[in-house]
């Protein structure tokens, strides 16, 4: 998403739209150029937490930084003095990896302050409305109230689909991989066309079909910059409704589509929905892609290769991000 930001106030107001949620008690780094990813971490409140936060940022920025790389540092907290000290700390750390920080801002729910000039002001309704309208025109959903509420949006009633799993497994047992792939692709095309939620019986069979890696990868191969928004809608719904035994695949597909669309926060929330007691290689690979700040453009480059989708994802997860382009997903 490209937004024209003309003032500190507009930058602060735009950040929740870039992240997908309101970043309460957070440290946010917003690149002022195309080579770095947007990053958000929980506001560190101790020396140990500051080191942990920097560990999650420093390697990515050191790999991606160019000689002219610059970021704005914004702390979202009511403790303005601590926000100032924290942003100074991270400005020094960033300078050590070749990234300058010409803008350091603090923000609360109602106001902003420029730590360097000490100029401050309110976050006006007019500015909020203007930025919100711009994001709607860019096809972006409005931000969730918090990261917790964004994560909670992926948890729904999972019993209705669970009630149909016995029938779905019975159908799959008498079917073939080719027939299951045809069934899944037909429902995917229908969703792209009308956006209608799958019925519980259809969703159960659809999720059972995804247990086949070849079926899953055929649907995965359909995810592109053009189709990512539709995939996010589909896989969000199925992640919300899928029982534990079948949730890893839709959650991984949701994470990938979210990353490709530039929504790193939703990607992480999706990965958190993969049951911890059921390791899933695809989820691990997508997590590596997001963690490394790999730019979505590199996926398009890999689609021209002879690699199948699983091999492309593995190659992407193993490749440091070096391609310039628009800001990559936030954390």
mmCIF file of C-alpha atoms in Angstrom:
data_model
loop_
_atom_site.group_PDB
_atom_site.id
_atom_site.type_symbol
_atom_site.label_atom_id
_atom_site.label_comp_id
_atom_site.label_asym_id
_atom_site.label_seq_id
_atom_site.Cartn_x
_atom_site.Cartn_y
_atom_site.Cartn_z
ATOM 1 C CA UNK A 1 0.000 0.000 0.000
ATOM 2 C CA UNK A 2 1.331 3.424 -0.957
ATOM 3 C CA UNK A 3 0.216 6.373 1.172
ATOM 4 C CA UNK A 4 1.182 10.014 0.797
ATOM 5 C CA UNK A 5 2.240 11.188 4.263
ATOM 6 C CA UNK A 6 2.895 14.897 4.689
ATOM 7 C CA UNK A 7 3.270 15.417 8.429
ATOM 8 C CA UNK A 8 4.170 13.622 11.679
ATOM 9 C CA UNK A 9 0.468 13.446 12.520
ATOM 10 C CA UNK A 10 -0.360 11.704 9.239
ATOM 11 C CA UNK A 11 2.502 9.241 9.740
ATOM 12 C CA UNK A 12 1.252 8.276 13.206
ATOM 13 C CA UNK A 13 -2.325 7.908 11.946
ATOM 14 C CA UNK A 14 -1.196 5.818 8.951
ATOM 15 C CA UNK A 15 0.756 3.246 10.971
ATOM 16 C CA UNK A 16 -2.265 1.211 12.190
ATOM 17 C CA UNK A 17 -3.334 0.870 8.541
ATOM 18 C CA UNK A 18 0.149 -0.312 7.547
ATOM 19 C CA UNK A 19 0.175 -2.892 10.352
ATOM 20 C CA UNK A 20 -3.479 -3.955 10.265
ATOM 21 C CA UNK A 21 -4.088 -3.127 13.944
ATOM 22 C CA UNK A 22 -3.593 -0.339 16.476
ATOM 23 C CA UNK A 23 -0.089 -0.793 17.937
ATOM 24 C CA UNK A 24 -0.643 -0.044 21.615
ATOM 25 C CA UNK A 25 2.537 -0.135 23.736
ATOM 26 C CA UNK A 26 4.674 -0.780 20.678
ATOM 27 C CA UNK A 27 7.886 0.264 18.978
ATOM 28 C CA UNK A 28 7.393 0.729 15.227
ATOM 29 C CA UNK A 29 10.010 1.321 12.530
ATOM 30 C CA UNK A 30 8.672 2.786 9.290
ATOM 31 C CA UNK A 31 11.103 2.881 6.335
ATOM 32 C CA UNK A 32 11.411 6.130 4.406
ATOM 33 C CA UNK A 33 12.495 4.216 1.321
ATOM 34 C CA UNK A 34 11.653 0.954 -0.459
ATOM 35 C CA UNK A 35 14.438 -1.319 0.742
ATOM 36 C CA UNK A 36 13.449 -2.021 4.360
ATOM 37 C CA UNK A 37 10.432 -3.742 5.943
ATOM 38 C CA UNK A 38 8.013 -2.098 8.337
ATOM 39 C CA UNK A 39 8.636 -3.590 11.789
ATOM 40 C CA UNK A 40 6.617 -3.577 15.010
ATOM 41 C CA UNK A 41 7.587 -5.124 18.327
ATOM 42 C CA UNK A 42 5.974 -4.998 21.746
ATOM 43 C CA UNK A 43 7.395 -2.057 23.676
ATOM 44 C CA UNK A 44 10.430 -3.459 25.537
ATOM 45 C CA UNK A 45 10.459 -2.397 29.192
ATOM 46 C CA UNK A 46 13.740 -3.902 30.405
ATOM 47 C CA UNK A 47 17.317 -4.253 29.172
ATOM 48 C CA UNK A 48 16.715 -7.916 28.351
ATOM 49 C CA UNK A 49 13.566 -7.134 26.369
ATOM 50 C CA UNK A 50 15.399 -4.382 24.460
ATOM 51 C CA UNK A 51 18.084 -6.892 23.445
ATOM 52 C CA UNK A 52 15.426 -9.404 22.389
ATOM 53 C CA UNK A 53 13.625 -6.740 20.358
ATOM 54 C CA UNK A 54 16.839 -5.718 18.660
ATOM 55 C CA UNK A 55 17.679 -9.357 17.892
ATOM 56 C CA UNK A 56 14.406 -9.618 15.971
ATOM 57 C CA UNK A 57 15.169 -6.434 14.004
ATOM 58 C CA UNK A 58 18.911 -6.027 13.643
ATOM 59 C CA UNK A 59 19.750 -8.965 11.372
ATOM 60 C CA UNK A 60 16.940 -8.172 8.925
ATOM 61 C CA UNK A 61 17.862 -4.489 8.713
ATOM 62 C CA UNK A 62 21.586 -5.234 8.416
ATOM 63 C CA UNK A 63 20.863 -7.527 5.431
ATOM 64 C CA UNK A 64 18.452 -5.163 3.710
ATOM 65 C CA UNK A 65 20.060 -1.786 4.386
ATOM 66 C CA UNK A 66 21.341 0.353 1.531
ATOM 67 C CA UNK A 67 23.691 3.352 1.881
ATOM 68 C CA UNK A 68 20.739 5.767 1.915
ATOM 69 C CA UNK A 69 18.403 3.731 4.167
ATOM 70 C CA UNK A 70 16.361 5.807 6.619
ATOM 71 C CA UNK A 71 13.533 4.979 9.011
ATOM 72 C CA UNK A 72 11.110 6.801 11.250
ATOM 73 C CA UNK A 73 11.026 5.475 14.818
ATOM 74 C CA UNK A 74 7.633 5.766 16.491
ATOM 75 C CA UNK A 75 6.867 4.684 20.051
ATOM 76 C CA UNK A 76 3.225 4.135 20.978
ATOM 77 C CA UNK A 77 2.987 4.626 24.733
ATOM 78 C CA UNK A 78 1.664 7.113 27.257
ATOM 79 C CA UNK A 79 5.122 7.227 28.899
ATOM 80 C CA UNK A 80 6.589 9.913 26.645
ATOM 81 C CA UNK A 81 9.914 10.172 28.473
ATOM 82 C CA UNK A 82 10.568 6.442 28.164
ATOM 83 C CA UNK A 83 9.491 6.520 24.507
ATOM 84 C CA UNK A 84 12.076 9.233 23.856
ATOM 85 C CA UNK A 85 14.875 7.285 25.569
ATOM 86 C CA UNK A 86 13.922 4.056 23.812
ATOM 87 C CA UNK A 87 13.867 5.688 20.389
ATOM 88 C CA UNK A 88 17.297 7.218 21.050
ATOM 89 C CA UNK A 89 18.609 3.762 21.976
ATOM 90 C CA UNK A 90 17.284 2.197 18.790
ATOM 91 C CA UNK A 91 18.451 5.113 16.652
ATOM 92 C CA UNK A 92 22.011 4.379 17.831
ATOM 93 C CA UNK A 93 21.591 0.652 17.186
ATOM 94 C CA UNK A 94 20.216 1.307 13.697
ATOM 95 C CA UNK A 95 23.075 3.674 12.919
ATOM 96 C CA UNK A 96 25.413 0.804 13.707
ATOM 97 C CA UNK A 97 23.958 -1.234 10.814
ATOM 98 C CA UNK A 98 23.920 1.688 8.384
ATOM 99 C CA UNK A 99 20.348 2.946 8.876
ATOM 100 C CA UNK A 100 19.754 6.566 9.905
ATOM 101 C CA UNK A 101 16.711 7.737 11.886
ATOM 102 C CA UNK A 102 15.879 11.352 10.984
ATOM 103 C CA UNK A 103 12.397 11.098 12.515
ATOM 104 C CA UNK A 104 11.663 10.051 16.103
ATOM 105 C CA UNK A 105 8.063 10.377 17.218
ATOM 106 C CA UNK A 106 5.984 9.447 20.224
ATOM 107 C CA UNK A 107 2.266 8.763 20.078
ATOM 108 C CA UNK A 108 -0.661 8.117 22.368
ATOM 109 C CA UNK A 109 -4.309 7.551 21.500
ATOM 110 C CA UNK A 110 -4.894 11.275 21.112
ATOM 111 C CA UNK A 111 -1.609 13.090 20.445
ATOM 112 C CA UNK A 112 1.851 12.945 18.877
ATOM 113 C CA UNK A 113 5.207 14.515 19.702
ATOM 114 C CA UNK A 114 8.417 15.000 17.731
ATOM 115 C CA UNK A 115 11.153 14.049 20.192
ATOM 116 C CA UNK A 116 13.840 16.080 18.422
ATOM 117 C CA UNK A 117 11.974 19.381 17.999
ATOM 118 C CA UNK A 118 9.552 18.880 20.908
ATOM 119 C CA UNK A 119 6.751 20.030 18.617
ATOM 120 C CA UNK A 120 3.522 18.207 19.417
ATOM 121 C CA UNK A 121 -0.106 18.153 18.385
ATOM 122 C CA UNK A 122 -3.400 16.265 18.492
ATOM 123 C CA UNK A 123 -4.430 13.337 16.301
ATOM 124 C CA UNK A 124 -7.416 14.967 14.669
ATOM 125 C CA UNK A 125 -10.578 13.311 13.427
ATOM 126 C CA UNK A 126 -10.088 14.971 10.044
ATOM 127 C CA UNK A 127 -6.669 13.359 9.604
ATOM 128 C CA UNK A 128 -7.942 9.968 10.736
ATOM 129 C CA UNK A 129 -10.823 10.174 8.244
ATOM 130 C CA UNK A 130 -8.535 11.243 5.396
ATOM 131 C CA UNK A 131 -6.072 8.390 5.953
ATOM 132 C CA UNK A 132 -8.907 5.881 6.412
ATOM 133 C CA UNK A 133 -10.440 6.970 3.109
ATOM 134 C CA UNK A 134 -7.081 6.570 1.370
ATOM 135 C CA UNK A 135 -6.691 3.017 2.656
ATOM 136 C CA UNK A 136 -10.216 2.086 1.549
ATOM 137 C CA UNK A 137 -9.323 3.260 -1.960
ATOM 138 C CA UNK A 138 -6.261 1.000 -1.744
ATOM 139 C CA UNK A 139 -8.522 -1.969 -0.944
ATOM 140 C CA UNK A 140 -7.282 -2.350 2.629
ATOM 141 C CA UNK A 141 -9.436 -3.423 5.573
ATOM 142 C CA UNK A 142 -9.634 -1.016 8.473
ATOM 143 C CA UNK A 143 -7.238 -1.841 11.337
ATOM 144 C CA UNK A 144 -8.256 -4.032 14.238
ATOM 145 C CA UNK A 145 -8.417 -2.512 17.704
ATOM 146 C CA UNK A 146 -5.279 -4.392 18.770
ATOM 147 C CA UNK A 147 -3.044 -7.271 17.764
ATOM 148 C CA UNK A 148 -4.941 -9.443 20.233
ATOM 149 C CA UNK A 149 -8.249 -8.661 18.538
ATOM 150 C CA UNK A 150 -6.672 -9.378 15.143
ATOM 151 C CA UNK A 151 -5.543 -12.783 16.425
ATOM 152 C CA UNK A 152 -8.940 -13.413 18.017
ATOM 153 C CA UNK A 153 -10.628 -12.785 14.673
ATOM 154 C CA UNK A 154 -9.151 -16.112 13.475
ATOM 155 C CA UNK A 155 -10.857 -18.117 16.225
ATOM 156 C CA UNK A 156 -14.467 -19.157 15.654
ATOM 157 C CA UNK A 157 -16.908 -21.996 16.177
ATOM 158 C CA UNK A 158 -15.087 -25.120 14.999
ATOM 159 C CA UNK A 159 -17.662 -27.711 15.977
ATOM 160 C CA UNK A 160 -19.946 -27.463 12.905
ATOM 161 C CA UNK A 161 -17.180 -28.586 10.541
ATOM 162 C CA UNK A 162 -15.989 -31.194 13.043
ATOM 163 C CA UNK A 163 -19.482 -32.710 12.940
ATOM 164 C CA UNK A 164 -19.046 -33.410 9.195
ATOM 165 C CA UNK A 165 -15.507 -34.812 9.265
ATOM 166 C CA UNK A 166 -16.515 -38.476 9.404
ATOM 167 C CA UNK A 167 -18.517 -38.105 6.178
ATOM 168 C CA UNK A 168 -15.730 -36.076 4.560
ATOM 169 C CA UNK A 169 -13.109 -38.709 5.359
ATOM 170 C CA UNK A 170 -15.412 -41.446 4.081
ATOM 171 C CA UNK A 171 -15.856 -39.604 0.783
ATOM 172 C CA UNK A 172 -12.105 -39.050 0.478
ATOM 173 C CA UNK A 173 -11.428 -42.750 1.116
ATOM 174 C CA UNK A 174 -13.454 -43.744 -1.960
ATOM 175 C CA UNK A 175 -12.141 -40.897 -4.115
ATOM 176 C CA UNK A 176 -8.840 -40.189 -5.880
ATOM 177 C CA UNK A 177 -6.314 -37.394 -5.492
ATOM 178 C CA UNK A 178 -7.287 -36.147 -8.924
ATOM 179 C CA UNK A 179 -10.967 -36.030 -8.001
ATOM 180 C CA UNK A 180 -10.236 -34.286 -4.702
ATOM 181 C CA UNK A 181 -8.079 -31.728 -6.505
ATOM 182 C CA UNK A 182 -10.884 -31.088 -8.984
ATOM 183 C CA UNK A 183 -13.348 -30.647 -6.107
ATOM 184 C CA UNK A 184 -11.029 -28.203 -4.323
ATOM 185 C CA UNK A 185 -10.220 -26.169 -7.428
ATOM 186 C CA UNK A 186 -13.912 -25.903 -8.320
ATOM 187 C CA UNK A 187 -14.745 -24.483 -4.907
ATOM 188 C CA UNK A 188 -11.757 -22.138 -5.030
ATOM 189 C CA UNK A 189 -12.889 -20.766 -8.408
ATOM 190 C CA UNK A 190 -16.423 -20.356 -7.085
ATOM 191 C CA UNK A 191 -15.143 -18.416 -4.070
ATOM 192 C CA UNK A 192 -13.067 -16.145 -6.306
ATOM 193 C CA UNK A 193 -16.214 -15.468 -8.337
ATOM 194 C CA UNK A 194 -18.776 -14.799 -5.597
ATOM 195 C CA UNK A 195 -16.982 -14.768 -2.228
ATOM 196 C CA UNK A 196 -19.635 -17.027 -0.689
ATOM 197 C CA UNK A 197 -18.698 -18.899 2.466
ATOM 198 C CA UNK A 198 -18.407 -22.666 2.031
ATOM 199 C CA UNK A 199 -21.148 -24.680 3.708
ATOM 200 C CA UNK A 200 -20.044 -26.824 6.645
ATOM 201 C CA UNK A 201 -20.166 -30.133 4.661
ATOM 202 C CA UNK A 202 -18.294 -28.587 1.709
ATOM 203 C CA UNK A 203 -15.756 -26.951 4.021
ATOM 204 C CA UNK A 204 -15.135 -30.265 5.793
ATOM 205 C CA UNK A 205 -14.446 -32.076 2.518
ATOM 206 C CA UNK A 206 -12.364 -29.133 1.262
ATOM 207 C CA UNK A 207 -10.162 -29.252 4.365
ATOM 208 C CA UNK A 208 -9.802 -33.032 4.160
ATOM 209 C CA UNK A 209 -8.683 -32.658 0.545
ATOM 210 C CA UNK A 210 -5.944 -30.280 1.711
ATOM 211 C CA UNK A 211 -4.393 -33.135 3.707
ATOM 212 C CA UNK A 212 -2.912 -34.151 0.363
ATOM 213 C CA UNK A 213 0.198 -32.048 -0.232
ATOM 214 C CA UNK A 214 -0.340 -32.151 -3.991
ATOM 215 C CA UNK A 215 -3.896 -30.812 -3.645
ATOM 216 C CA UNK A 216 -2.765 -28.133 -1.206
ATOM 217 C CA UNK A 217 0.054 -27.052 -3.504
ATOM 218 C CA UNK A 218 -2.264 -26.732 -6.503
ATOM 219 C CA UNK A 219 -4.316 -24.227 -4.535
ATOM 220 C CA UNK A 220 -1.173 -22.579 -3.181
ATOM 221 C CA UNK A 221 0.055 -22.070 -6.735
ATOM 222 C CA UNK A 222 -3.054 -19.967 -7.375
ATOM 223 C CA UNK A 223 -1.965 -17.358 -4.800
ATOM 224 C CA UNK A 224 -0.593 -14.293 -6.566
ATOM 225 C CA UNK A 225 -0.612 -10.544 -6.125
ATOM 226 C CA UNK A 226 -3.845 -10.509 -8.127
ATOM 227 C CA UNK A 227 -5.651 -13.215 -6.116
ATOM 228 C CA UNK A 228 -4.136 -12.690 -2.650
ATOM 229 C CA UNK A 229 -7.067 -10.656 -1.269
ATOM 230 C CA UNK A 230 -9.557 -13.374 -2.221
ATOM 231 C CA UNK A 231 -7.304 -16.067 -0.753
ATOM 232 C CA UNK A 232 -7.009 -14.098 2.496
ATOM 233 C CA UNK A 233 -10.805 -14.001 2.762
ATOM 234 C CA UNK A 234 -11.147 -17.737 2.050
ATOM 235 C CA UNK A 235 -8.357 -18.970 4.315
ATOM 236 C CA UNK A 236 -9.294 -16.575 7.133
ATOM 237 C CA UNK A 237 -12.766 -18.092 7.188
ATOM 238 C CA UNK A 238 -11.486 -21.671 7.056
ATOM 239 C CA UNK A 239 -8.772 -21.052 9.670
ATOM 240 C CA UNK A 240 -11.483 -19.649 11.919
ATOM 241 C CA UNK A 241 -13.702 -22.731 11.443
ATOM 242 C CA UNK A 242 -11.198 -25.588 11.032
ATOM 243 C CA UNK A 243 -10.782 -28.171 13.832
ATOM 244 C CA UNK A 244 -7.269 -28.656 15.214
ATOM 245 C CA UNK A 245 -6.618 -31.731 13.088
ATOM 246 C CA UNK A 246 -7.109 -29.810 9.822
ATOM 247 C CA UNK A 247 -6.147 -26.214 10.637
ATOM 248 C CA UNK A 248 -2.437 -26.272 9.731
ATOM 249 C CA UNK A 249 -2.994 -26.128 5.966
ATOM 250 C CA UNK A 250 -5.494 -23.228 5.811
ATOM 251 C CA UNK A 251 -3.512 -21.289 8.417
ATOM 252 C CA UNK A 252 -0.307 -21.712 6.402
ATOM 253 C CA UNK A 253 -2.048 -20.660 3.194
ATOM 254 C CA UNK A 254 -3.504 -17.648 4.989
ATOM 255 C CA UNK A 255 -0.068 -16.709 6.313
ATOM 256 C CA UNK A 256 1.450 -16.921 2.849
ATOM 257 C CA UNK A 257 -1.323 -14.928 1.153
ATOM 258 C CA UNK A 258 -1.117 -12.282 3.907
ATOM 259 C CA UNK A 259 2.647 -11.969 3.489
ATOM 260 C CA UNK A 260 2.261 -11.686 -0.285
ATOM 261 C CA UNK A 261 -0.336 -8.934 0.214
ATOM 262 C CA UNK A 262 1.987 -7.088 2.618
ATOM 263 C CA UNK A 263 0.115 -7.877 5.843
ATOM 264 C CA UNK A 264 2.814 -9.307 8.073
ATOM 265 C CA UNK A 265 0.749 -8.979 11.256
ATOM 266 C CA UNK A 266 -2.021 -11.168 9.868
ATOM 267 C CA UNK A 267 0.604 -13.608 8.582
ATOM 268 C CA UNK A 268 1.995 -14.032 12.108
ATOM 269 C CA UNK A 269 -1.474 -14.365 13.608
ATOM 270 C CA UNK A 270 -2.245 -17.078 11.050
ATOM 271 C CA UNK A 271 0.945 -18.971 11.874
ATOM 272 C CA UNK A 272 -0.022 -18.881 15.545
ATOM 273 C CA UNK A 273 -3.158 -20.842 14.598
ATOM 274 C CA UNK A 274 -1.088 -23.838 13.472
ATOM 275 C CA UNK A 275 -1.467 -26.320 16.361
ATOM 276 C CA UNK A 276 1.797 -26.444 18.278
ATOM 277 C CA UNK A 277 1.603 -30.193 18.790
ATOM 278 C CA UNK A 278 1.347 -30.781 15.030
ATOM 279 C CA UNK A 279 4.551 -29.493 13.334
ATOM 280 C CA UNK A 280 3.864 -28.473 9.747
ATOM 281 C CA UNK A 281 6.747 -27.927 7.344
ATOM 282 C CA UNK A 282 4.913 -25.383 5.195
ATOM 283 C CA UNK A 283 4.178 -23.214 8.234
ATOM 284 C CA UNK A 284 7.829 -23.377 9.270
ATOM 285 C CA UNK A 285 8.951 -22.238 5.814
ATOM 286 C CA UNK A 286 6.450 -19.370 5.672
ATOM 287 C CA UNK A 287 7.560 -18.272 9.139
ATOM 288 C CA UNK A 288 11.145 -18.106 7.888
ATOM 289 C CA UNK A 289 10.057 -15.990 4.909
ATOM 290 C CA UNK A 290 8.253 -13.483 7.138
ATOM 291 C CA UNK A 291 10.950 -13.445 9.826
ATOM 292 C CA UNK A 292 13.705 -12.718 7.316
ATOM 293 C CA UNK A 293 11.823 -9.803 5.774
ATOM 294 C CA UNK A 294 11.881 -11.435 2.332
ATOM 295 C CA UNK A 295 10.208 -9.146 -0.187
ATOM 296 C CA UNK A 296 7.029 -10.502 -1.854
ATOM 297 C CA UNK A 297 8.473 -9.597 -5.250
ATOM 298 C CA UNK A 298 10.826 -12.551 -4.951
ATOM 299 C CA UNK A 299 7.878 -14.942 -5.119
ATOM 300 C CA UNK A 300 6.910 -13.587 -8.546
ATOM 301 C CA UNK A 301 10.479 -14.137 -9.716
ATOM 302 C CA UNK A 302 10.400 -17.765 -8.583
ATOM 303 C CA UNK A 303 7.145 -18.492 -10.435
ATOM 304 C CA UNK A 304 9.087 -18.368 -13.704
ATOM 305 C CA UNK A 305 11.326 -21.255 -12.623
ATOM 306 C CA UNK A 306 10.823 -24.983 -13.120
ATOM 307 C CA UNK A 307 10.453 -25.500 -9.358
ATOM 308 C CA UNK A 308 7.142 -26.765 -8.022
ATOM 309 C CA UNK A 309 5.364 -24.713 -5.381
ATOM 310 C CA UNK A 310 6.852 -26.562 -2.401
ATOM 311 C CA UNK A 311 10.362 -26.145 -3.795
ATOM 312 C CA UNK A 312 9.731 -22.437 -4.449
ATOM 313 C CA UNK A 313 8.584 -21.836 -0.881
ATOM 314 C CA UNK A 314 11.624 -23.689 0.452
ATOM 315 C CA UNK A 315 13.942 -21.652 -1.789
ATOM 316 C CA UNK A 316 12.240 -18.430 -0.694
ATOM 317 C CA UNK A 317 12.617 -19.279 3.000
ATOM 318 C CA UNK A 318 16.331 -19.922 2.528
ATOM 319 C CA UNK A 319 17.063 -16.732 0.560
ATOM 320 C CA UNK A 320 17.931 -13.441 2.285
ATOM 321 C CA UNK A 321 15.896 -10.495 1.096
ATOM 322 C CA UNK A 322 17.978 -8.439 -1.346
ATOM 323 C CA UNK A 323 15.442 -7.157 -3.847
ATOM 324 C CA UNK A 324 14.482 -3.485 -3.527
ATOM 325 C CA UNK A 325 10.805 -2.602 -3.657
ATOM 326 C CA UNK A 326 7.932 -1.365 -1.534
ATOM 327 C CA UNK A 327 8.092 -1.947 2.228
ATOM 328 C CA UNK A 328 7.805 -5.596 3.129
ATOM 329 C CA UNK A 329 5.311 -6.875 5.706
ATOM 330 C CA UNK A 330 5.431 -5.637 9.271
ATOM 331 C CA UNK A 331 6.049 -7.910 12.227
#
